[in-house]
Short mmCIF file of C-alpha atoms in Angstrom, two decimals:
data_model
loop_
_atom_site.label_atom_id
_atom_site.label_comp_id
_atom_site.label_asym_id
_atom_site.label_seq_id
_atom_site.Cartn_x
_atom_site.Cartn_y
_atom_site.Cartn_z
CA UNK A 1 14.83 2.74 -26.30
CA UNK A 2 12.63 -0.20 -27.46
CA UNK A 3 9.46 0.18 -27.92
CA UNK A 4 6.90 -0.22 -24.86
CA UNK A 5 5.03 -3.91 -24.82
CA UNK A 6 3.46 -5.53 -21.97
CA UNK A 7 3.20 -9.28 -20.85
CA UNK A 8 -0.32 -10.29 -19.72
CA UNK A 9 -0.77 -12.65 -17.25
CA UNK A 10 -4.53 -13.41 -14.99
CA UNK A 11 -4.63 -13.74 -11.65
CA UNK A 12 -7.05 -17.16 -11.69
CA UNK A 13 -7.94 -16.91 -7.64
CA UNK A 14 -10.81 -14.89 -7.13
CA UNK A 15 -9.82 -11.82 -5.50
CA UNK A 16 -5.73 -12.82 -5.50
CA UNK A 17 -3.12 -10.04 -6.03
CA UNK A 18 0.61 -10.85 -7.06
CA UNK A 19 2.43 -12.50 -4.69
CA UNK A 20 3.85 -9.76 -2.37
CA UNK A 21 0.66 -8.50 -1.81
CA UNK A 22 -0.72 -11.00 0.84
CA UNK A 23 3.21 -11.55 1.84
CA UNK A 24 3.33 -8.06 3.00
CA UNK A 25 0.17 -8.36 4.68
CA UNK A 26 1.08 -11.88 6.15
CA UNK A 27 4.25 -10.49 6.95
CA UNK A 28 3.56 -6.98 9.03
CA UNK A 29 0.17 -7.89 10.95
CA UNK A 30 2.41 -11.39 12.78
CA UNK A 31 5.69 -8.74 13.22
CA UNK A 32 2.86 -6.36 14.84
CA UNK A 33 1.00 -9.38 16.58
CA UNK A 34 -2.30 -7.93 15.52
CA UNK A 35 -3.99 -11.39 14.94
CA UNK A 36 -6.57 -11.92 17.14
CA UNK A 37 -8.31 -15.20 16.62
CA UNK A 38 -10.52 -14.82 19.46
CA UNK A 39 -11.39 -11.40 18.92
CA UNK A 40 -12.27 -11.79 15.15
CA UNK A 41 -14.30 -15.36 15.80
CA UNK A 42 -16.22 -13.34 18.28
CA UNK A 43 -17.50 -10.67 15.52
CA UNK A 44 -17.90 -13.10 12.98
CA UNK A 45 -20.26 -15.32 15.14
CA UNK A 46 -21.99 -12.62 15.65
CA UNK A 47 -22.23 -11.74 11.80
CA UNK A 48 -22.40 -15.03 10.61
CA UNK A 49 -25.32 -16.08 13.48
CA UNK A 50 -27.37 -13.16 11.72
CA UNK A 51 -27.24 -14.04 8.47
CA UNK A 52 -28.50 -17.47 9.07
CA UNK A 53 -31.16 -16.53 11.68
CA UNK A 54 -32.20 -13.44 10.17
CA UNK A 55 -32.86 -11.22 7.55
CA UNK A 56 -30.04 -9.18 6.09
CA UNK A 57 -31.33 -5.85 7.59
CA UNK A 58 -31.28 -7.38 11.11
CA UNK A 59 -28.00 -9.25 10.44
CA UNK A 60 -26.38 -5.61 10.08
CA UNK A 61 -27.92 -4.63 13.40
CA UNK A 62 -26.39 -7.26 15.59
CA UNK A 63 -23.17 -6.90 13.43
CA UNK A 64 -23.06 -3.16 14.35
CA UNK A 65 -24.76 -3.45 17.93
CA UNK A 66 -21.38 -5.67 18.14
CA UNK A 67 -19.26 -3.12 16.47
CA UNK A 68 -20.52 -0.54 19.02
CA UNK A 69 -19.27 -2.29 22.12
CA UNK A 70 -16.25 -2.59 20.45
CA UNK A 71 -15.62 1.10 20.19
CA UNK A 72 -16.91 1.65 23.71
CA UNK A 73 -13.94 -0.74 24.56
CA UNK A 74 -11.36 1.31 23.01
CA UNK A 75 -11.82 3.14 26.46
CA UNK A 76 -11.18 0.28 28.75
CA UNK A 77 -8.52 0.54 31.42
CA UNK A 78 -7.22 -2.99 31.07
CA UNK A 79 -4.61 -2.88 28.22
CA UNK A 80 -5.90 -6.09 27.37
CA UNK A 81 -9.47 -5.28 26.81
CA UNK A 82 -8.47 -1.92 24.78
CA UNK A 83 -6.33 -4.36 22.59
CA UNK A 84 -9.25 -6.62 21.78
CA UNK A 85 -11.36 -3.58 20.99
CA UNK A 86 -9.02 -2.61 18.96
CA UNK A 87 -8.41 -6.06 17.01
CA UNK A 88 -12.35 -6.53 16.48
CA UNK A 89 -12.67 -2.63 14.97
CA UNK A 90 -9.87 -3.88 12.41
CA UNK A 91 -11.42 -6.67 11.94
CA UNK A 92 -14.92 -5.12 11.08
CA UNK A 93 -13.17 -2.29 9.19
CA UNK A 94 -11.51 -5.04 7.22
CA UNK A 95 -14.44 -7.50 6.71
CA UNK A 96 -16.98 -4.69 5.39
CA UNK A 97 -17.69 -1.04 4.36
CA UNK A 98 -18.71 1.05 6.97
CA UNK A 99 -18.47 4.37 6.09
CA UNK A 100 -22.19 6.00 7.03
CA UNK A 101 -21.68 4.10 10.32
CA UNK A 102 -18.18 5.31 10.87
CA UNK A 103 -18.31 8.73 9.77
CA UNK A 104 -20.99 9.21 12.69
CA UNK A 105 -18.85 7.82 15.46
CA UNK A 106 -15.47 9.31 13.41
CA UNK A 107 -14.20 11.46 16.71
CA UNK A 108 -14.96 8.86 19.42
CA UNK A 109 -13.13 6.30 17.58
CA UNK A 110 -10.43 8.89 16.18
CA UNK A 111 -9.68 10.33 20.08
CA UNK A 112 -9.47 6.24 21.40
CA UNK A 113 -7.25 5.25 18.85
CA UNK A 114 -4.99 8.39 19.25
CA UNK A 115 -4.91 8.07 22.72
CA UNK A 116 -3.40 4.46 22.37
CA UNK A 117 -1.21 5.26 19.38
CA UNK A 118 0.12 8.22 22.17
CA UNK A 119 0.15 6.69 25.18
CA UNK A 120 0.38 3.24 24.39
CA UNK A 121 3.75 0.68 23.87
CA UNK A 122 4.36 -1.98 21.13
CA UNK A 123 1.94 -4.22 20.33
CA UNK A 124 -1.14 -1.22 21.42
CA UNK A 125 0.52 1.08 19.38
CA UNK A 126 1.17 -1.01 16.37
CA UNK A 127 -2.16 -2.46 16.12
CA UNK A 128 -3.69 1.07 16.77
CA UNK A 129 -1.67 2.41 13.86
CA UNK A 130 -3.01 -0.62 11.61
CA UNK A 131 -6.40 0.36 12.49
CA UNK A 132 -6.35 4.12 11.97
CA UNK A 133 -5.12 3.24 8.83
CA UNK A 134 -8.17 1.66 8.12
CA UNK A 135 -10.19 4.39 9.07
CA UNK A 136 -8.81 6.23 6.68
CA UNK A 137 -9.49 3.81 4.05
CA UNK A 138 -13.20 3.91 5.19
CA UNK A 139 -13.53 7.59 5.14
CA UNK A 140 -12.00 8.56 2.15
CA UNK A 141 -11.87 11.91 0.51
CA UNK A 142 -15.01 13.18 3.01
CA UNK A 143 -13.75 16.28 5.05
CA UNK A 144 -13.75 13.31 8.19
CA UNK A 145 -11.24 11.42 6.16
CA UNK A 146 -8.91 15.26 5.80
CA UNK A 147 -9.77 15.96 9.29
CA UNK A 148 -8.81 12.14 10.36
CA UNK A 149 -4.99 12.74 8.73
CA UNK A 150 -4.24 16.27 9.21
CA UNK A 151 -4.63 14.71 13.12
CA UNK A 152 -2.95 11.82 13.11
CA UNK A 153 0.02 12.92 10.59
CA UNK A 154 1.96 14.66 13.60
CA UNK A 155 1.74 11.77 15.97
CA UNK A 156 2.42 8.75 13.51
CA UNK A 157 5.89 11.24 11.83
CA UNK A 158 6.92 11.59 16.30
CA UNK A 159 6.59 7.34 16.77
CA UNK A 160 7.98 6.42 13.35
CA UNK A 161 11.20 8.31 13.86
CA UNK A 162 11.67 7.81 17.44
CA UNK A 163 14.54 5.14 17.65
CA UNK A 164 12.83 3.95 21.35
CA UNK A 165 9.49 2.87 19.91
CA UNK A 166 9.12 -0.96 19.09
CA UNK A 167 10.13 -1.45 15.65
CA UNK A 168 6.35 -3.39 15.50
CA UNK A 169 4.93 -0.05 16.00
CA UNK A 170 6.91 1.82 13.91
CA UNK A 171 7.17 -0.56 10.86
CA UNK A 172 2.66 -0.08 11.08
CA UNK A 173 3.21 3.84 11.07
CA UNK A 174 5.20 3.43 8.35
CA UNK A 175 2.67 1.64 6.64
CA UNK A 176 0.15 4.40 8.04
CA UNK A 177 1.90 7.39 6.92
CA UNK A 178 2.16 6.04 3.24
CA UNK A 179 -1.41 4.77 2.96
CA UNK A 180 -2.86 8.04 4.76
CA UNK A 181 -0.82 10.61 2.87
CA UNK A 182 -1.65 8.69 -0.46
CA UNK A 183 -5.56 9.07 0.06
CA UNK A 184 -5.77 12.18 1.87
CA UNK A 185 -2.64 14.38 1.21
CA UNK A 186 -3.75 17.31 -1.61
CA UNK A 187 -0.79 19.61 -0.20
CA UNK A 188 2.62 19.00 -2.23
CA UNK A 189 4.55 20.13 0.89
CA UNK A 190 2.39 17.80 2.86
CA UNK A 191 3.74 14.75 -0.13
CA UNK A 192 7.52 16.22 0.47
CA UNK A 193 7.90 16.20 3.96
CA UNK A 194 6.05 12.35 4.68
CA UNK A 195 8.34 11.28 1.69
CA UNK A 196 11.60 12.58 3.25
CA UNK A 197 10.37 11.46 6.54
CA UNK A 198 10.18 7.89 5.30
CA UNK A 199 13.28 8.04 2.91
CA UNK A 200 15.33 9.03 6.09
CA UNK A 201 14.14 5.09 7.56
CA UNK A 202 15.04 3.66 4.45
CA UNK A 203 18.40 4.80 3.34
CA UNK A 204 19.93 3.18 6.36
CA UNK A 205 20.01 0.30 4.28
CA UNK A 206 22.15 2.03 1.37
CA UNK A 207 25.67 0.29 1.40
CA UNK A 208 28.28 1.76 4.01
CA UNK A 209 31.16 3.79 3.73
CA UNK A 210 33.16 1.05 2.62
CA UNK A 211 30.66 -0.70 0.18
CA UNK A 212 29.37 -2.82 1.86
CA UNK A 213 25.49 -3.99 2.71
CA UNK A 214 24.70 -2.85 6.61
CA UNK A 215 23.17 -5.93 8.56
CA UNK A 216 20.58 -5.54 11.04
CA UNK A 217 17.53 -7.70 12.15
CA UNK A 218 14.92 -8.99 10.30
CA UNK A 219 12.21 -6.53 12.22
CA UNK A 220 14.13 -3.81 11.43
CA UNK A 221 14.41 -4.77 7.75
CA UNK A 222 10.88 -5.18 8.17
CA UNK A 223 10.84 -1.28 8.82
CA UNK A 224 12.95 -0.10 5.82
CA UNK A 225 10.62 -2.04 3.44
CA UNK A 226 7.53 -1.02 4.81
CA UNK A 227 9.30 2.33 4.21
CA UNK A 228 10.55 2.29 1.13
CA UNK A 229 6.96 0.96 -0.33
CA UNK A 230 4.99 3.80 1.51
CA UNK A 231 7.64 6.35 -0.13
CA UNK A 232 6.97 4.42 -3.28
CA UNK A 233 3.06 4.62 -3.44
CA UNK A 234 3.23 8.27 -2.42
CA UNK A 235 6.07 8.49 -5.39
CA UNK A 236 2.98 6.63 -7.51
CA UNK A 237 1.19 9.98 -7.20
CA UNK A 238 3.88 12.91 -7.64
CA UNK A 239 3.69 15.50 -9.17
CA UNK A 240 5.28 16.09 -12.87
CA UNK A 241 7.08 19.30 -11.40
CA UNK A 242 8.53 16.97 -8.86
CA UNK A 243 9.60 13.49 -10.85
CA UNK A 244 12.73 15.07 -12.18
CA UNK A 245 14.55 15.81 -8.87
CA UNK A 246 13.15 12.97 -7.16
CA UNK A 247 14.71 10.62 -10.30
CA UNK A 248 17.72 13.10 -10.00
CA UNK A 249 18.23 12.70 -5.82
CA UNK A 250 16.93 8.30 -6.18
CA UNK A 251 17.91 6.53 -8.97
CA UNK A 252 21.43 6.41 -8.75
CA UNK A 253 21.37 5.26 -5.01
CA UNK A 254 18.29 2.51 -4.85
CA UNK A 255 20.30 0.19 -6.77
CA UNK A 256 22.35 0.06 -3.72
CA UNK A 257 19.43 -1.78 -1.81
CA UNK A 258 19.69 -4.71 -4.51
CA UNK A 259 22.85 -5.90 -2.25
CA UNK A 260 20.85 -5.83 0.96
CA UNK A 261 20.41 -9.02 2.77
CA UNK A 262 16.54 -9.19 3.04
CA UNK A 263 14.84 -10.33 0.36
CA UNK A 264 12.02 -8.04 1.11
CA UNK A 265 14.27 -4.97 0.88
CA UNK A 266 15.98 -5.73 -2.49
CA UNK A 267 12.45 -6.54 -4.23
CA UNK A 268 11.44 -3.50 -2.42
CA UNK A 269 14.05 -1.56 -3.81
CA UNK A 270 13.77 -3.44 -7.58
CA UNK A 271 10.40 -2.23 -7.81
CA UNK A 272 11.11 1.42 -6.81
CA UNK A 273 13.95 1.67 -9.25
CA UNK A 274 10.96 0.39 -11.54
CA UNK A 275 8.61 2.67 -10.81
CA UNK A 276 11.09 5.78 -11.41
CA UNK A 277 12.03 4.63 -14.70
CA UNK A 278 8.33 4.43 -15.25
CA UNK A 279 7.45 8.07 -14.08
CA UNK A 280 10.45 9.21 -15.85
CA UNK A 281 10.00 7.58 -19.22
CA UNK A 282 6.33 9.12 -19.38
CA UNK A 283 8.46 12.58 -19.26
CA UNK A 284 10.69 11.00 -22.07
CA UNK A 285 10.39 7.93 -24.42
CA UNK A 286 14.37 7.40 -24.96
CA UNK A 287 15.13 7.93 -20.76
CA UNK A 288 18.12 5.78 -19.75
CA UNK A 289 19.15 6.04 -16.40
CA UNK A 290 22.58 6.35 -14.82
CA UNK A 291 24.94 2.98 -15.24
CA UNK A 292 21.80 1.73 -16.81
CA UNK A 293 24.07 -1.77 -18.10
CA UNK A 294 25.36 -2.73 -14.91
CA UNK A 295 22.23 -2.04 -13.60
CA UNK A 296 20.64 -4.77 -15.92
CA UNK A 297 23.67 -6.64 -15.89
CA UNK A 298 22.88 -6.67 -11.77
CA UNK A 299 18.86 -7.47 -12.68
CA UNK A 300 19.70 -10.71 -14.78
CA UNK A 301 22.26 -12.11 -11.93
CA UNK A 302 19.09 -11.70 -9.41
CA UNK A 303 16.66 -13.16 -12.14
CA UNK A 304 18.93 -16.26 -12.44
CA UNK A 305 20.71 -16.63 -9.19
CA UNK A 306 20.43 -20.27 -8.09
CA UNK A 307 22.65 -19.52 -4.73
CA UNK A 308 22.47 -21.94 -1.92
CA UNK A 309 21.62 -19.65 0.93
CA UNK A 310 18.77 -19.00 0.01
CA UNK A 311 15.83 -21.11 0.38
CA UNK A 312 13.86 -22.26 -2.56
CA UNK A 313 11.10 -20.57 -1.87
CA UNK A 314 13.14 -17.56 -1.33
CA UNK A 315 14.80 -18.03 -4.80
CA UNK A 316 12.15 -18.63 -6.60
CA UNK A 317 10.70 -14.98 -5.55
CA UNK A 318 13.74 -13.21 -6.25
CA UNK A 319 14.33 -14.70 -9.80
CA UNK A 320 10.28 -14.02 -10.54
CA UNK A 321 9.98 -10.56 -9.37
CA UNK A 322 13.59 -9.48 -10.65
CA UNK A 323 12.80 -11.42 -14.02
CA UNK A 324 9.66 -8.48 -14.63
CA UNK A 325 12.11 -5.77 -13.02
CA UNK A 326 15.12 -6.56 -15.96
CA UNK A 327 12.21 -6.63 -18.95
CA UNK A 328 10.73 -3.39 -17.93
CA UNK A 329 14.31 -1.82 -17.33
CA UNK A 330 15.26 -3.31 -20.84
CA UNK A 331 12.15 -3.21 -23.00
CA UNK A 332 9.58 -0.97 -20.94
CA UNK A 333 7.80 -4.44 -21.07
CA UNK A 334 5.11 -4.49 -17.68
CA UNK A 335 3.54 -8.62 -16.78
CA UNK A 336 0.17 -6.96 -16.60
CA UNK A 337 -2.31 -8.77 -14.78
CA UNK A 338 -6.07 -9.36 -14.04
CA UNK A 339 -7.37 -9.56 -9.98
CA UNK A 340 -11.07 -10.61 -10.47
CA UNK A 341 -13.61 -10.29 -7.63
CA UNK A 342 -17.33 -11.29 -8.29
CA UNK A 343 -18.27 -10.10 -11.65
CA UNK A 344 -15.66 -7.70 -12.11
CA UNK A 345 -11.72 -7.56 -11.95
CA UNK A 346 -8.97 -4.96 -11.67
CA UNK A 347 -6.67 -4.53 -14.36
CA UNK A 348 -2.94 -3.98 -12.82
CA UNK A 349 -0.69 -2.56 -16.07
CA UNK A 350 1.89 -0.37 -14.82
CA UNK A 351 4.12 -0.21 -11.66
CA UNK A 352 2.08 2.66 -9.94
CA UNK A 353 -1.32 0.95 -10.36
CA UNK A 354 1.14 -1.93 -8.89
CA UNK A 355 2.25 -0.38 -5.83
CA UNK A 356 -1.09 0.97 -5.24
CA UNK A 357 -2.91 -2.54 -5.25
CA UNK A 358 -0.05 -4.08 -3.36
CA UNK A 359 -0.38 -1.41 -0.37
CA UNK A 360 -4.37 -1.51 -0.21
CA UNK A 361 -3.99 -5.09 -0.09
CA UNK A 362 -1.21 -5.02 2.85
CA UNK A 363 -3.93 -3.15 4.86
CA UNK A 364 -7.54 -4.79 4.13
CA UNK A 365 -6.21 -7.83 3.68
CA UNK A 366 -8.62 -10.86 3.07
CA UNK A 367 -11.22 -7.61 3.11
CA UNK A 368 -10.25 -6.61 -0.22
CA UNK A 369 -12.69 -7.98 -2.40
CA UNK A 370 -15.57 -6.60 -0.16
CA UNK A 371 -13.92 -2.83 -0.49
CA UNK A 372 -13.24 -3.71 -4.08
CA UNK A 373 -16.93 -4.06 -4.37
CA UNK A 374 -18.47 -1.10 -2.04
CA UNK A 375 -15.92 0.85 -1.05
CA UNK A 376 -16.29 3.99 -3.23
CA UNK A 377 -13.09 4.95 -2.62
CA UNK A 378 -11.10 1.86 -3.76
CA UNK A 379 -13.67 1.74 -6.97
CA UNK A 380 -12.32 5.51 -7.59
CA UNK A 381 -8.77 4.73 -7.81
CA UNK A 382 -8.93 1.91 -9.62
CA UNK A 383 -11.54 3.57 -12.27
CA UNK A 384 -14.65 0.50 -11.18
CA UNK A 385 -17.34 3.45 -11.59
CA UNK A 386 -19.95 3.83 -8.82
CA UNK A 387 -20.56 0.39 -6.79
CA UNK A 388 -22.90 -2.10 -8.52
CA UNK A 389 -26.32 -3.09 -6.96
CA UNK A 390 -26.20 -6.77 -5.30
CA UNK A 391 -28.31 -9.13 -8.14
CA UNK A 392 -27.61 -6.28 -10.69
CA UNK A 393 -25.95 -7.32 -13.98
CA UNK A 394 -22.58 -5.55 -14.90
CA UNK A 395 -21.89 -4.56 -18.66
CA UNK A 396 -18.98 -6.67 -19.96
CA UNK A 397 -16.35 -5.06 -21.53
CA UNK A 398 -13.48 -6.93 -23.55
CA UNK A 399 -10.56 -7.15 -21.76
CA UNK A 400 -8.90 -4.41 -24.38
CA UNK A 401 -11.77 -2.25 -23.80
CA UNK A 402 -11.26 -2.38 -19.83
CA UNK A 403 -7.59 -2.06 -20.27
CA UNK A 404 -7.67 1.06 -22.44
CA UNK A 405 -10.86 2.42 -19.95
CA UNK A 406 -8.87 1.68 -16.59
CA UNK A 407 -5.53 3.61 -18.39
CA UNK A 408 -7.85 6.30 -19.26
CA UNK A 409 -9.31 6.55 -15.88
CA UNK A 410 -6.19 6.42 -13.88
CA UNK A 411 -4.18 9.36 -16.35
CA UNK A 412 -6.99 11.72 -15.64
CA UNK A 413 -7.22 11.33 -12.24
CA UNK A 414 -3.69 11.50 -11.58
CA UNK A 415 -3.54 14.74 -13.89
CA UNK A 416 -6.35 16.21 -11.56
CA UNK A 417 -4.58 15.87 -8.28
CA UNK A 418 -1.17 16.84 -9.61
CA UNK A 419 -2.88 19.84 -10.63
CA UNK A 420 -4.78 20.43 -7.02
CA UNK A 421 -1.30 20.40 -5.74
CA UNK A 422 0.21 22.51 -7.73
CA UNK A 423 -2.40 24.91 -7.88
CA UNK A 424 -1.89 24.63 -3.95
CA UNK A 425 1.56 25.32 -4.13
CA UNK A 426 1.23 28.47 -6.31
CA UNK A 427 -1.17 29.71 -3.78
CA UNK A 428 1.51 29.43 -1.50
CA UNK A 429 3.96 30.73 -3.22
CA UNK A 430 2.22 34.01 -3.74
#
């Protein structure tokens, strides 16, 4: 196998991700109708009002003497009141870090949410999903954030595979499920089962018995990818015990996807093939996979395709993304890429740190940057060290030295949990 290079590339908008990132985002909150224009105006005003009136301290009074209602609201009877609670709490849990604040009120707004994820339909259910994900986000690794998922896991596994929920509110829990289980899940069993929950959405797109690509609507495309990229990002974080089987069971069946229809599925399904051949060349250098030259042969006709029925825009993405699938396939070559915000930036150099960043920014959205900057949890996974002091000055590193730091950082800590889970699993065993 050649040997491994990378492409570098720079994100030059502060606090932009790769392309699919805010497409994704873009993309699932309109399907789940979660937008809320009033709703969001009437927090900021509040914010915003603050900061020019006031002094910062008070500022974050009124913003969470405003947050407050908002969770009382989750309560209302009018379905249209609960949903504009529920749009404003995503919209604060987006726009800042709240984690003292939320960690206090964690069962009230746990129990509201839950109740409308339960008893809700469609667009209260998809939007309640969306935010509980964010709750998650916001609590982290705290024993709130583990008591938060091993509640909600049950309830978002019953709506995502029940075939007479809206496909709004089960393409969100499958967006929940992934980002959830990838923060909070330490049990391998726990990994397992959400993975073959979500690869039983997905593989409905694999080709028929007769070859050919299965059609169905664009929402419910919308559901296998958000699938398929929550299996992925928990995939991001298996365990080396596991990576064998799961490259065994996967990697001679994604390519199928590549045929699908929806662009979002096949670049979906390019980058998972991606990411296995990743995982699986850390286990071994000279890994090939199975029909590894049609494979690429496949890979160059989607970098290159100039087809008319797709739009340009459309083409464009497909030959872009596929053109970084084929070189890392080929030459284990990754387009790393910078995503600065403030003073600092992320460095993005492998497919998992990829699918990672992609999924964090599906759910924070325009938010990023302001978790990127106080969110300890975000700062942890993407090895940012403890948040910096507004006004302080940051030590600069070269951009080799925060490469080979951020590499460094990300091994160890995904040694440490694979070895929490399988430490977990021997206890188990015995």
């Amino acid at each position: 196998m050649p040997k491994k290079t990378r492409k570098r590339g720079r994100v030059e908008a502060e606090g932009a991700g790769p392309p699919l990132a805010s497409d994704h985002m873009d993309d699932a909150m309109s399907t789940a109708s979660v937008g809320s224009l009033s709703s969001e105006q009437s927090l900021d005003t509040f914010a915003e009002t603050g900061d020019d009136a006031v002094d910062e301290s008070s500022a974050q009074e009124v913003f969470e003497e405003k947050l407050n209602d908002a969770i009382e609201g989750l309560l209302e009877k009018s379905l249209k009141g609960r949903t504009n609670s529920i749009r404003s709490v995503i919209s604060a849990m987006r726009k800042r870090v709240l984690t003292g604040f939320l960690i206090d009120r964690h069962v009230t707004v746990t129990d509201a949410l839950e109740r409308s994820l339960k008893r809700g339909k469609g667009e209260e259910q998809a939007i309640s999903a969306s935010a509980l994900m964010l709750l998650s986000v916001q609590l982290g690794l705290t024993e709130e954030g583990e008591a938060l998922f091993n509640s909600i896991k049950p309830i978002l596994l019953s709506l995502l595979l029940d075939p007479s929920a809206s496909v709004a509110a089960r393409t969100q829990c499958a967006e929940a499920v992934g980002l959830c289980g990838f923060i909070c899940a330490n049990d391998i069993h726990v990994v397992a089962e959400l993975m073959s929950t979500l690869e039983s959405i997905f593989v409905k797109s694999y080709l028929k018995g007769d070859k050919t690509s299965p059609v169905f609507s664009p929402q419910t495309c919308a559901l296998h990818r958000a699938a398929l990229d929550s299996w992925s990002l928990l995939l991001s974080i298996a365990t080396t015990s596991s990576v064998k089987s799961l490259v065994d069971m996967h990697l001679h069946r994604l390519p199928e996807l590549l045929e699908n229809s929806d662009l979002e599925v096949r670049i979906a399904g390019g980058e998972a093939i991606s990411l296995l051949y990743e995982l699986a060349r850390e286990l071994d250098d000279d890994f090939e996979g199975p029909a590894m030259d049609s494979l690429c042969e496949k890979l160059k006709q989607m970098s290159t395709d100039n087809s008319k029925h797709q739009n340009k825009k459309d083409r464009k993405q497909q030959r872009s993304s596929f053109r970084d699938i084929l070189h890392y396939i080929e030459d284990a070559s990754f387009r790393d890429f910078e995503c600065k915000f403030g003073n600092e930036s992320v460095y993005i150099d492998s497919w998992a740190r990829k699918r990672q960043y992609d999924s964090l920014c599906s759910s924070l959205g325009s938010g990023m940057n302001s978790h990127l900057k106080g969110n300890v949890l975000l700062r942890d996974i993407f090895g940012l060290g403890a948040p910096i002091p507004a006004g302080a000055v940051s030590d600069k590193l070269s951009k080799n030295d925060r490469r080979l730091y951020n590499q460094a950082v990300f091994k160890a800590r995904t040694q440490i949990r694979q070895k929490l889970r399988d430490k977990r699993m021997a206890k188990l065993s015995g």
